[in-house]
PDB file of C-alpha atoms in Angstrom:
ATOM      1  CA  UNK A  12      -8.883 -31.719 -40.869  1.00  0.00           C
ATOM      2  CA  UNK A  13     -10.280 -28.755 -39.353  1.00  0.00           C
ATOM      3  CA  UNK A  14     -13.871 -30.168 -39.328  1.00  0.00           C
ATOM      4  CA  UNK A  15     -12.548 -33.438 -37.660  1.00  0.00           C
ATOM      5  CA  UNK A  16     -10.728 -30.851 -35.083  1.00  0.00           C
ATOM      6  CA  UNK A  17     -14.285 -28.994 -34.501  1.00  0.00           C
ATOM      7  CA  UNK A  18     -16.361 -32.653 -34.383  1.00  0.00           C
ATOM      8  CA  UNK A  19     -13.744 -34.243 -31.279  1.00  0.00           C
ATOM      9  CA  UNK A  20     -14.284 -30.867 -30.059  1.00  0.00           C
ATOM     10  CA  UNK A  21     -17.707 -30.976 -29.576  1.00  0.00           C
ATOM     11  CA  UNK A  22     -17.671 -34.775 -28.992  1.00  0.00           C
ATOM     12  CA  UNK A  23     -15.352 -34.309 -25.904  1.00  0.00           C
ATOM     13  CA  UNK A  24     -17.899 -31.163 -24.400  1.00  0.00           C
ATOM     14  CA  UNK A  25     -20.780 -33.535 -24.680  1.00  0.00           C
ATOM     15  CA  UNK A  26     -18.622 -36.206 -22.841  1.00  0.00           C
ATOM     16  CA  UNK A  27     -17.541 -33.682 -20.020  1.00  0.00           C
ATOM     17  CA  UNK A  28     -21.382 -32.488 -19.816  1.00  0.00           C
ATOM     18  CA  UNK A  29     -22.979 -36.118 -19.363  1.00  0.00           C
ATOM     19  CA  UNK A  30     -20.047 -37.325 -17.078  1.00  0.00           C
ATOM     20  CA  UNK A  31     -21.300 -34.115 -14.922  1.00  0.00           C
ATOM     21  CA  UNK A  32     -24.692 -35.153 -15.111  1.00  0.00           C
ATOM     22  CA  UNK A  33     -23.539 -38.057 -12.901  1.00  0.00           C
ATOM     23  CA  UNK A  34     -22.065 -35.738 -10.442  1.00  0.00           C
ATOM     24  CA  UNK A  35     -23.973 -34.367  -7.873  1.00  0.00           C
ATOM     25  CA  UNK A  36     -22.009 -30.720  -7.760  1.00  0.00           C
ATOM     26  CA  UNK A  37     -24.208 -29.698  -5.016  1.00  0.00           C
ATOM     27  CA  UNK A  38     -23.774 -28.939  -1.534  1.00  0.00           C
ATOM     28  CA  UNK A  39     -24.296 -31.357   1.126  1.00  0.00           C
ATOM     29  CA  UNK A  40     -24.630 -28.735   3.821  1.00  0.00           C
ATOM     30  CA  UNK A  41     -24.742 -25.260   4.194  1.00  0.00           C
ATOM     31  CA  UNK A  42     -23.900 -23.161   7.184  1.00  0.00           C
ATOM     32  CA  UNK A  43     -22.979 -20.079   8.519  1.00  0.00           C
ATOM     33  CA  UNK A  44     -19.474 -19.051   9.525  1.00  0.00           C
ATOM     34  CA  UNK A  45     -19.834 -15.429  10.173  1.00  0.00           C
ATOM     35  CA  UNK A  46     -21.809 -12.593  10.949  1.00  0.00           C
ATOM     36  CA  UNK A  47     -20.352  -9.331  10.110  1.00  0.00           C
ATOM     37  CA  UNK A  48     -22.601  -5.459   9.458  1.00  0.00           C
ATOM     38  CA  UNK A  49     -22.421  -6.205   5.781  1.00  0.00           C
ATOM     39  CA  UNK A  50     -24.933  -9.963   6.284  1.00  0.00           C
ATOM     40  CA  UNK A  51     -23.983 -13.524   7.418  1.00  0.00           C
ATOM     41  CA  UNK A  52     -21.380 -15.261   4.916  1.00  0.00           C
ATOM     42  CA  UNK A  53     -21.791 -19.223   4.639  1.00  0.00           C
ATOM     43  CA  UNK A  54     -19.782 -22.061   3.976  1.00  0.00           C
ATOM     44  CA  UNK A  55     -20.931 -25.034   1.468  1.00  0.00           C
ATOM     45  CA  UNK A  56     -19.703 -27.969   2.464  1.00  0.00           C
ATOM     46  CA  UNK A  57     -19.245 -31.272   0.268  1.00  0.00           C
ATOM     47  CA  UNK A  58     -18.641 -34.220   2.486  1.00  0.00           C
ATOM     48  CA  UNK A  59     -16.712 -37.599   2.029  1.00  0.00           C
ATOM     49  CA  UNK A  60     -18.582 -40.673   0.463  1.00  0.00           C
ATOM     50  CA  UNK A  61     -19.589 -42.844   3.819  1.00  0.00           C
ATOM     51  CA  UNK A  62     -19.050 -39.759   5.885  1.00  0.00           C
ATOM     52  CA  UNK A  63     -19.041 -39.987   9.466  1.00  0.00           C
ATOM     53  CA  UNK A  64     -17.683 -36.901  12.543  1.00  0.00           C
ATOM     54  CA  UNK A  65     -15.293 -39.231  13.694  1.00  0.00           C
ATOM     55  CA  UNK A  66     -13.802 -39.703  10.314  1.00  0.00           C
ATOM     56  CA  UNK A  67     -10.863 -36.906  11.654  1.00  0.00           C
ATOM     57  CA  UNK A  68     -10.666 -36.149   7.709  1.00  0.00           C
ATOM     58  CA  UNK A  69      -8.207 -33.882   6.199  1.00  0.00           C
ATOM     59  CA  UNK A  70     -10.428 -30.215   4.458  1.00  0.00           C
ATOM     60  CA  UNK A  71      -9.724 -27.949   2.112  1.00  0.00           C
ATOM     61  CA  UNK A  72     -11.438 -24.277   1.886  1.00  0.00           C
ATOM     62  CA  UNK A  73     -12.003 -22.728  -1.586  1.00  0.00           C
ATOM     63  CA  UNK A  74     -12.224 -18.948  -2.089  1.00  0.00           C
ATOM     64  CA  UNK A  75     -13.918 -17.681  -5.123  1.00  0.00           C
ATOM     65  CA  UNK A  76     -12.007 -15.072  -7.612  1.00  0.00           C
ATOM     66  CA  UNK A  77     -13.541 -11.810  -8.996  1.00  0.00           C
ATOM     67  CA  UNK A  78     -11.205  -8.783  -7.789  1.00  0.00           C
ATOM     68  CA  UNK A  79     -12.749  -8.711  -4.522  1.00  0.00           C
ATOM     69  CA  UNK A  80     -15.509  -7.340  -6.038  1.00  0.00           C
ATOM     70  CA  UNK A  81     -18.071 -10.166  -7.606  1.00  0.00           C
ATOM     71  CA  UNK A  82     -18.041 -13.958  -7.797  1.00  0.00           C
ATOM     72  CA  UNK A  83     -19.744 -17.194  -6.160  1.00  0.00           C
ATOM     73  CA  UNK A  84     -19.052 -20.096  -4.439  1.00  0.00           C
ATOM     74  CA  UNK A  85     -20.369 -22.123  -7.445  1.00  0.00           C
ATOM     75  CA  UNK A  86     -16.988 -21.774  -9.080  1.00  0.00           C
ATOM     76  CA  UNK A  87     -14.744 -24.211  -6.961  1.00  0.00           C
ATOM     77  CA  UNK A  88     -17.715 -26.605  -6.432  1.00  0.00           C
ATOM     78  CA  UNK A  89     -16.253 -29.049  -9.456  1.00  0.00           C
ATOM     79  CA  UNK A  90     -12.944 -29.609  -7.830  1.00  0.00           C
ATOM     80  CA  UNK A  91     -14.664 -29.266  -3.909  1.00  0.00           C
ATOM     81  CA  UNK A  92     -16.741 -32.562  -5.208  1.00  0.00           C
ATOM     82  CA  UNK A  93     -13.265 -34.216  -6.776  1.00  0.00           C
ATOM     83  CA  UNK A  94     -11.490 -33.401  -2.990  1.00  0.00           C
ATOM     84  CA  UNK A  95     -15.019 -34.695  -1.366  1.00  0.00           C
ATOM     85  CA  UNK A  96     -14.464 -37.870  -3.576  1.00  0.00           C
ATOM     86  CA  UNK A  97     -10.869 -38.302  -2.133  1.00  0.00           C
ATOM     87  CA  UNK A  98     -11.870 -38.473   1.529  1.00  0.00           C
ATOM     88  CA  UNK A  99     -11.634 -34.468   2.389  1.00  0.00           C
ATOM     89  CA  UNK A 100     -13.992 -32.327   3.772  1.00  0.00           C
ATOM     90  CA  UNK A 101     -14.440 -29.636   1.113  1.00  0.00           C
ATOM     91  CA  UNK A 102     -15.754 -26.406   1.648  1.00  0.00           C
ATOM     92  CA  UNK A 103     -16.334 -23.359  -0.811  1.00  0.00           C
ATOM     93  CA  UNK A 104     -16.541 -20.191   1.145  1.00  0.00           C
ATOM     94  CA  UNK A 105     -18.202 -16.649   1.119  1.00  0.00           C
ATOM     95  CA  UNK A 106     -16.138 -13.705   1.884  1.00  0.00           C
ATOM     96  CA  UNK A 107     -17.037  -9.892   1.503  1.00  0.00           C
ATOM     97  CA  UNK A 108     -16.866  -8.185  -2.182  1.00  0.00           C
ATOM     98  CA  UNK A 109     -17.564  -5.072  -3.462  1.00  0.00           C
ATOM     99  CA  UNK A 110     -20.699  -5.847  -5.316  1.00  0.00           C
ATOM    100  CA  UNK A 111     -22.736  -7.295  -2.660  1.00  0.00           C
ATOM    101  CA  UNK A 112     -20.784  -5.718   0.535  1.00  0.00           C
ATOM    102  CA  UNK A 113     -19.638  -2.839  -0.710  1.00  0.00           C
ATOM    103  CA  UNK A 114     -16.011  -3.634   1.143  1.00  0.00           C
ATOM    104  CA  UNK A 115     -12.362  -3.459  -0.004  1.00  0.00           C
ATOM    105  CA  UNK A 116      -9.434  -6.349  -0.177  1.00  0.00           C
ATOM    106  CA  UNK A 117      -8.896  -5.576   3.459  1.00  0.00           C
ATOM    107  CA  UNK A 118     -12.229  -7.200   4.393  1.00  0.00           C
ATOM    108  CA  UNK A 119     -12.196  -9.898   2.307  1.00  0.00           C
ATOM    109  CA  UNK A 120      -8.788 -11.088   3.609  1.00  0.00           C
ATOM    110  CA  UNK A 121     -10.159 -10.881   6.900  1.00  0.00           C
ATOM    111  CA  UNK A 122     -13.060 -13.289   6.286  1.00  0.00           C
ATOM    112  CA  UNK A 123     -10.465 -15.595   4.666  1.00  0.00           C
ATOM    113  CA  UNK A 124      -8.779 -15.522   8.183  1.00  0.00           C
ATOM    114  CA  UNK A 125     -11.886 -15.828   9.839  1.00  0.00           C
ATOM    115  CA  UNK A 126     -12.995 -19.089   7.635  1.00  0.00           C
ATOM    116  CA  UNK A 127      -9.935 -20.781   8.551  1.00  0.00           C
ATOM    117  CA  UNK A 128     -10.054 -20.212  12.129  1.00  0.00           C
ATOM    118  CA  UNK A 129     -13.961 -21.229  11.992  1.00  0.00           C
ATOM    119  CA  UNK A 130     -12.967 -24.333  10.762  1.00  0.00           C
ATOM    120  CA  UNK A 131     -10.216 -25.467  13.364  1.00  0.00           C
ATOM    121  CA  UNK A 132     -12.590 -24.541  15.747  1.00  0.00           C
ATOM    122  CA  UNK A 133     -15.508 -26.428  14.605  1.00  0.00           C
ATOM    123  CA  UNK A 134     -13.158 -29.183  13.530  1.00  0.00           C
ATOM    124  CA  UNK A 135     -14.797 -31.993  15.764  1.00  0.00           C
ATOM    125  CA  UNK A 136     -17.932 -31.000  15.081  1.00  0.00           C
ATOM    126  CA  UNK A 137     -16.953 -31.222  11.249  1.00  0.00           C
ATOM    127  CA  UNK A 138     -14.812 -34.084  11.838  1.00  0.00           C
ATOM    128  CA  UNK A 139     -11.697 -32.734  10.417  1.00  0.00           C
ATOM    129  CA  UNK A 140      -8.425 -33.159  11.158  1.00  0.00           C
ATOM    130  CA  UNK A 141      -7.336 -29.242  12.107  1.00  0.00           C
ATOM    131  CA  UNK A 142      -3.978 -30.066  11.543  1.00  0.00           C
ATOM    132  CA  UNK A 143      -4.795 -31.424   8.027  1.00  0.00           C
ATOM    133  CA  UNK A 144      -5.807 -27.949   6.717  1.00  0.00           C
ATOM    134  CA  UNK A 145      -5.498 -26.818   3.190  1.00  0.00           C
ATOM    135  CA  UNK A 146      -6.365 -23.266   1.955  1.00  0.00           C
ATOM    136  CA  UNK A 147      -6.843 -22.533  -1.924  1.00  0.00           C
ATOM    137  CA  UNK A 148      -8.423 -20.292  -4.145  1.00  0.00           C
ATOM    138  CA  UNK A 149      -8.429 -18.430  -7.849  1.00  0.00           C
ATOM    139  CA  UNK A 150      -7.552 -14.894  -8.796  1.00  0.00           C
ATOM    140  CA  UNK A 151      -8.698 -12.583  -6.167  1.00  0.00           C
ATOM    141  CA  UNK A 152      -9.327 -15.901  -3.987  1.00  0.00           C
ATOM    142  CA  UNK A 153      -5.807 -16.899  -4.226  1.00  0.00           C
ATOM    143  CA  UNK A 154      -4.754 -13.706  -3.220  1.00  0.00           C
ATOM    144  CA  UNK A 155      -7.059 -13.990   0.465  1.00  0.00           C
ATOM    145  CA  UNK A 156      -5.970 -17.943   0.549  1.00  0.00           C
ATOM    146  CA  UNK A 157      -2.531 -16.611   0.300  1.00  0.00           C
ATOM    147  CA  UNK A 158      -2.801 -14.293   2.575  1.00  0.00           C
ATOM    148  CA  UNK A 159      -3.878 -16.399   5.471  1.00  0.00           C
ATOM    149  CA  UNK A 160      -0.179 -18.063   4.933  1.00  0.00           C
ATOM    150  CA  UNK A 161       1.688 -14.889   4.333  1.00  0.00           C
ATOM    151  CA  UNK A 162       0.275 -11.945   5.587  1.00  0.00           C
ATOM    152  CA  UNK A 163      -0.021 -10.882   9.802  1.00  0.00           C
ATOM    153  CA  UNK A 164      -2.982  -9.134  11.375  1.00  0.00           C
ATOM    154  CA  UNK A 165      -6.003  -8.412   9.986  1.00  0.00           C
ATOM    155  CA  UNK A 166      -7.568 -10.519  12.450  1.00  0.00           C
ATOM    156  CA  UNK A 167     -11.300 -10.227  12.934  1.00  0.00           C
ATOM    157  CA  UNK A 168     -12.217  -8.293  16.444  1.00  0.00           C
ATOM    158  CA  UNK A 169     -13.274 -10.588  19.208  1.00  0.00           C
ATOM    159  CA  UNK A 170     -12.309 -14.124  17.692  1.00  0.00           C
ATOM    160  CA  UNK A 171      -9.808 -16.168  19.519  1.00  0.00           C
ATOM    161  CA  UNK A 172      -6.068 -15.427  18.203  1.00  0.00           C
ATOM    162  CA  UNK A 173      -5.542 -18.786  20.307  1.00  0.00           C
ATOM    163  CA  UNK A 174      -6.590 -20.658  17.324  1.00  0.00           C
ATOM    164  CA  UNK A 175      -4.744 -20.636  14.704  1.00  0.00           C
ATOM    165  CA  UNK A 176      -5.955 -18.834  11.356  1.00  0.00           C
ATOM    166  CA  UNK A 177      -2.690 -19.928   9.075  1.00  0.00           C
ATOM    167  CA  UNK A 178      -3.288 -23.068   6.948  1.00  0.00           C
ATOM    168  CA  UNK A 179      -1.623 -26.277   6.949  1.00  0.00           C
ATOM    169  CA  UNK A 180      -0.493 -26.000   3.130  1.00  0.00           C
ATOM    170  CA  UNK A 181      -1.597 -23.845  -0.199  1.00  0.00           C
ATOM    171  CA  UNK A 182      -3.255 -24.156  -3.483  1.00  0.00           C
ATOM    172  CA  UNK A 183      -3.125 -21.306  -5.494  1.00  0.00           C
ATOM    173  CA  UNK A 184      -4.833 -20.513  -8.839  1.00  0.00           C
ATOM    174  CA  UNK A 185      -3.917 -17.701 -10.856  1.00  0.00           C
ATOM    175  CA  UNK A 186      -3.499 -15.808  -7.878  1.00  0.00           C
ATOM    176  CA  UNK A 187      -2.834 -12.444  -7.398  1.00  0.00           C
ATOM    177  CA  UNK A 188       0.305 -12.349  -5.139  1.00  0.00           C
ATOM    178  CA  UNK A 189       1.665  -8.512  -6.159  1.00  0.00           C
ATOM    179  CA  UNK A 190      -1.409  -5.655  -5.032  1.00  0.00           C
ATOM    180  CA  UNK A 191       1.185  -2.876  -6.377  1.00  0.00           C
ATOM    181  CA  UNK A 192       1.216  -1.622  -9.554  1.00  0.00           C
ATOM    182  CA  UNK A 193       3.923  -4.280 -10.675  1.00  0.00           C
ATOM    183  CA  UNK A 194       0.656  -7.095 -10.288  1.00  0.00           C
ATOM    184  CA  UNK A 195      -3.379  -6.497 -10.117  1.00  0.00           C
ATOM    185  CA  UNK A 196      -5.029  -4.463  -7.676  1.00  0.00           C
ATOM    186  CA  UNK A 197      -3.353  -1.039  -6.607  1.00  0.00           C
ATOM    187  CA  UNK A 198      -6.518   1.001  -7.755  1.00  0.00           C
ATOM    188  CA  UNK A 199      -8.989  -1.185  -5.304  1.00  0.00           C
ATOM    189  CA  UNK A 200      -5.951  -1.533  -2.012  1.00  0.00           C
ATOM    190  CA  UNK A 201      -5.025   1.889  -2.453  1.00  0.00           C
ATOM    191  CA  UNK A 202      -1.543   3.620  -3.570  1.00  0.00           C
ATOM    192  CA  UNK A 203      -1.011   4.221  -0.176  1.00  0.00           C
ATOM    193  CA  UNK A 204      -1.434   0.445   1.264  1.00  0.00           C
ATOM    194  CA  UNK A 205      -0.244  -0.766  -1.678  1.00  0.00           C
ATOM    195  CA  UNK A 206       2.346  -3.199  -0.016  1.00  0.00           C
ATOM    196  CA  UNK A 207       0.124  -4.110   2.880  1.00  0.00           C
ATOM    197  CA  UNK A 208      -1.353  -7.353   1.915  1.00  0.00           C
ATOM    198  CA  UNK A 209       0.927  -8.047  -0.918  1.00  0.00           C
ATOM    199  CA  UNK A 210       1.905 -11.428  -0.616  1.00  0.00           C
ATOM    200  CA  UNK A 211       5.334 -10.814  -2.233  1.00  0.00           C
ATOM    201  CA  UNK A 212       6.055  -7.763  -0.175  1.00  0.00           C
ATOM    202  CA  UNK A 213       5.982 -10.071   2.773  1.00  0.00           C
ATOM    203  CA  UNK A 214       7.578 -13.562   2.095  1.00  0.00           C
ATOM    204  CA  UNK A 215       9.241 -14.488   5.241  1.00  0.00           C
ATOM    205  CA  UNK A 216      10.649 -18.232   6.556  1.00  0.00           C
ATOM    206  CA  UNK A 217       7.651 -20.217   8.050  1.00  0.00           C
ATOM    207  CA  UNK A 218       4.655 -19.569   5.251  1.00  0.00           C
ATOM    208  CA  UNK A 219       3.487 -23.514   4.495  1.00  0.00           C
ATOM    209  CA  UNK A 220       4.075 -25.019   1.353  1.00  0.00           C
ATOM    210  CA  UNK A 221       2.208 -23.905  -1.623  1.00  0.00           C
ATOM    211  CA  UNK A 222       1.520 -25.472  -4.818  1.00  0.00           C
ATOM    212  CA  UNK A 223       0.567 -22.721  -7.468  1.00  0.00           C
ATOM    213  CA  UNK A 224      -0.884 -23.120 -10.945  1.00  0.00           C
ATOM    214  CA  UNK A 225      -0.256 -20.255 -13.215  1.00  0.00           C
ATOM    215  CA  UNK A 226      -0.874 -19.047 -16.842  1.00  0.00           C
ATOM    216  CA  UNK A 227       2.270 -17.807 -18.818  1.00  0.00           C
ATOM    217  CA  UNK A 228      -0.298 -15.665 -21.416  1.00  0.00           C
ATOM    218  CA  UNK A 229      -2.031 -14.339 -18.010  1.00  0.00           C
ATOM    219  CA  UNK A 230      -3.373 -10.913 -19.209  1.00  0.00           C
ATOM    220  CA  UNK A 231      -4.811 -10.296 -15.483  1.00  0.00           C
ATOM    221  CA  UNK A 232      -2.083 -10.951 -12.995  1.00  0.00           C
ATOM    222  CA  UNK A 233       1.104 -11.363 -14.908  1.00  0.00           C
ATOM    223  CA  UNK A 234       2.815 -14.885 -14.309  1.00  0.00           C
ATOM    224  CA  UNK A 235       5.890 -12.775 -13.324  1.00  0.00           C
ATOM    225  CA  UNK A 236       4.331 -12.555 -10.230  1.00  0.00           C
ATOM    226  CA  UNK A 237       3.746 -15.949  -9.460  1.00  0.00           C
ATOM    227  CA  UNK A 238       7.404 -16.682 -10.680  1.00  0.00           C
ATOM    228  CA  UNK A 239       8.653 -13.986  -7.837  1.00  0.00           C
ATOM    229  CA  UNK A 240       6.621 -15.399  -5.152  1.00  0.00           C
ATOM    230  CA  UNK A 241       7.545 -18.863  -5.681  1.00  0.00           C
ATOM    231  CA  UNK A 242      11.117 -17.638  -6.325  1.00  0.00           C
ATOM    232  CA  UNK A 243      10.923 -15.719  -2.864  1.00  0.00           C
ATOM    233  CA  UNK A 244       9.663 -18.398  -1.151  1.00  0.00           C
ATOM    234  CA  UNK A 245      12.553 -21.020  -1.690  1.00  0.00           C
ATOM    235  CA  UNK A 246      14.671 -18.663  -1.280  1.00  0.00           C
ATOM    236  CA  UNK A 247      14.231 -18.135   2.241  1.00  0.00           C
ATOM    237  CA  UNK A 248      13.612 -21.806   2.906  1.00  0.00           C
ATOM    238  CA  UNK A 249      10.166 -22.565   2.360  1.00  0.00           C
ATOM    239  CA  UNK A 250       8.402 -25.075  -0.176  1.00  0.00           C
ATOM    240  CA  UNK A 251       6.788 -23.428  -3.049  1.00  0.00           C
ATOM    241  CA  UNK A 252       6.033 -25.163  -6.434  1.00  0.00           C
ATOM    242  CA  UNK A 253       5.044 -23.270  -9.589  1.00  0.00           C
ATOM    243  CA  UNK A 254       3.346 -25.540 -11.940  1.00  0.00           C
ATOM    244  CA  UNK A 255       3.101 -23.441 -15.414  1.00  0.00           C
ATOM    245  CA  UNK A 256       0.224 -23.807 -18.313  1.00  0.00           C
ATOM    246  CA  UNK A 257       1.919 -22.173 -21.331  1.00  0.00           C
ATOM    247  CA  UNK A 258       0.119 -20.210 -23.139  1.00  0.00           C
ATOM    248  CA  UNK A 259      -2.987 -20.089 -21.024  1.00  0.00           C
ATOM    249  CA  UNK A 260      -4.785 -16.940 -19.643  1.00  0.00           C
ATOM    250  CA  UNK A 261      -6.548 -15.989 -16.766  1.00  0.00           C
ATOM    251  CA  UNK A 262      -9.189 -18.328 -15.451  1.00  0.00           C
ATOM    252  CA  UNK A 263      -7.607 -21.566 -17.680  1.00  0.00           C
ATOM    253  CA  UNK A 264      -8.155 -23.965 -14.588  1.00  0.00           C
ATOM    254  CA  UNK A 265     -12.266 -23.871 -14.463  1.00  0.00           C
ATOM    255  CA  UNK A 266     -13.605 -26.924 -15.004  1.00  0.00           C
ATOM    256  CA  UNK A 267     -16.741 -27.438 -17.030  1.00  0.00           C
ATOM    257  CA  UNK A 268     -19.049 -27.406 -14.729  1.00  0.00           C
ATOM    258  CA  UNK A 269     -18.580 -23.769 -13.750  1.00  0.00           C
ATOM    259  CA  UNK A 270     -17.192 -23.372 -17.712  1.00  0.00           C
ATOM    260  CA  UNK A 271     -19.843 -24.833 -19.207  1.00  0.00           C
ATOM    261  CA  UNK A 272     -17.775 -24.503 -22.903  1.00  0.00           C
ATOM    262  CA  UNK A 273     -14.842 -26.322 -21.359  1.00  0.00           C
ATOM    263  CA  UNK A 274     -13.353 -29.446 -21.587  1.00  0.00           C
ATOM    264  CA  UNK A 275     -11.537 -31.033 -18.260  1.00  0.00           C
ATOM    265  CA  UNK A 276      -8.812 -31.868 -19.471  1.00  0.00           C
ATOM    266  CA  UNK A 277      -6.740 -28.581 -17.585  1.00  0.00           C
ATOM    267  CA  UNK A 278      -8.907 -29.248 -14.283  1.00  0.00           C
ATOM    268  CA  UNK A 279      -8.151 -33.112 -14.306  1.00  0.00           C
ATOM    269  CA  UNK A 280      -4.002 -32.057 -14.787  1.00  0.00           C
ATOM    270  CA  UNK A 281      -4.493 -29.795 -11.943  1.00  0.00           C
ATOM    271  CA  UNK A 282      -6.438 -31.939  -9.581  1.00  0.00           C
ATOM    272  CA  UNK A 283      -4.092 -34.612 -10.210  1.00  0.00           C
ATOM    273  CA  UNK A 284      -0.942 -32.368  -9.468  1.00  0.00           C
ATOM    274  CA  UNK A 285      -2.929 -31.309  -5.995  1.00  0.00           C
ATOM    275  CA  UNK A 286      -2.910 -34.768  -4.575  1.00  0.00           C
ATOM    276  CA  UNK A 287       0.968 -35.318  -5.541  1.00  0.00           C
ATOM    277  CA  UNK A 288       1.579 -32.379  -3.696  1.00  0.00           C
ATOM    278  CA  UNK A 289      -0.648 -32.727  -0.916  1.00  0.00           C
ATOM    279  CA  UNK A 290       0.354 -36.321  -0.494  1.00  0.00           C
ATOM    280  CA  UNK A 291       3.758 -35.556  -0.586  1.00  0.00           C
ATOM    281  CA  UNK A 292       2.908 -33.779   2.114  1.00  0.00           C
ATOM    282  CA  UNK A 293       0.942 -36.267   4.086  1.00  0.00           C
ATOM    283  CA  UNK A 294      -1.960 -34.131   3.969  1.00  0.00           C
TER     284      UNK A 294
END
């Protein structure tokens, strides 16, 4: 029995791998959002089958996880292909980390803000609908996507506060949504701003509605957390939906593409939970 287990194993990985072989999981378009002291961060952008600029298409933004610290756009280009396919404009964006930048959490929230402002304002050049705008993200990601919902300030100097930099909805991954040391994070935000871009420390009425996916066996940012948040969040009268994967630890979602020793059987639950959401939503 085991050796039958180990065989449908393998047979399903070899599936996944030449389905993805079939899949063009690269960029359409690269271009640069920003220009900040540290280098130039880009956007890569997977467009729409039969895409035109007049389309007015709904688009998602993808932020990478890592702990603020390491990580690449690479790892949300699985499901930015799977939104592409669905007639959004998907984008997987650079922010500042640690490794390369050698910023804090601050800075990489601020880029987050800065994406989503970059892309309302570009939107007709894009040919998005700005209106249609959906921010997401894993881990460390989640935490900046969330906190272009959630958290005030940390506005970039000199952009235009005219334009909007809060999404239209949220899909979180694993996020971290507690930077004290009840969550992940504390050490690299500081004891002393340990509260300032926490999203839980700042649920208020008016964040858009968020769809989060979240491990129970999470060793890296304990599901409490996302439990809290989403508990916080209907409280006050917004619309926040946990969607739970027992037993599953940080990073489950990946899809084999960026996992190459993954099946997608997690990704394809998740994806398909996204458009539920996001079409009950008319987004």
């Amino acid at each position: 029995m085991k050796n039958i287990k180990i065989f449908l194993t393998l047979i399903m990985i070899v599936c996944a791998c030449i389905a993805n072989a079939q899949v063009s999981f690269e960029p359409d378009s690269i271009v640069t959002y920003k220009s900040t002291a540290q280098g130039d961060l880009k956007m890569t952008i997977f467009k729409p089958k039969k895409y035109k600029v007049s389309d007015d298409s709904p688009v998602i933004v993808f932020f990478f996880g890592g702990g603020w610290s390491g990580g690449s756009t690479d790892q949300f280009y699985q499901q930015a292909r799977y939104f592409s396919d669905k007639g959004y404009l998907a984008i997987s964006a650079e922010y500042r980390i640690f490794s390369k930048h050698k910023t804090s959490p601050f800075e990489s929230v601020t880029d987050a803000k800065s994406a989503v402002r970059w892309i309302r304002a570009h939107a007709s050049e894009l040919g998005v609908n700005p209106n249609k705008l959906i921010a997401s993200g894993g881990s460390a990601g989640g935490h900046i996507a969330a906190c272009t919902g959630v958290i005030e300030g940390y506005d970039e100097e000199g952009e235009d506060l005219k334009i909007s930099s809060v999404p239209n909805a949220m899909i979180l991954f694993n996020p971290v949504l507690d930077t004290t040391e009840k969550g992940y994070g504390v050490k690299k935000v500081g004891e002393d701003r340990k509260t300032d871009i926490s999203p839980c420390n700042h649920v208020h009425l008016g964040i858009p509605p968020t769809l989060i996916f979240h491990g129970t066996a999470d060793k890296t940012v304990p599901f409490e957390n996302a439990e809290r948040f989403a508990f916080l969040m209907n409280e006050v009268g917004n619309t926040c939906e946990l969607v739970s994967f027992e037993g599953e630890d940080h990073g489950f979602f990946n899809g084999s593409f960026f996992r190459k020793n993954s099946t997608d059987e997690v990704f394809n639950i998740t994806m398909k939970k996204s458009f539920e959401f996001l079409n009950g939503l008319h987004l």
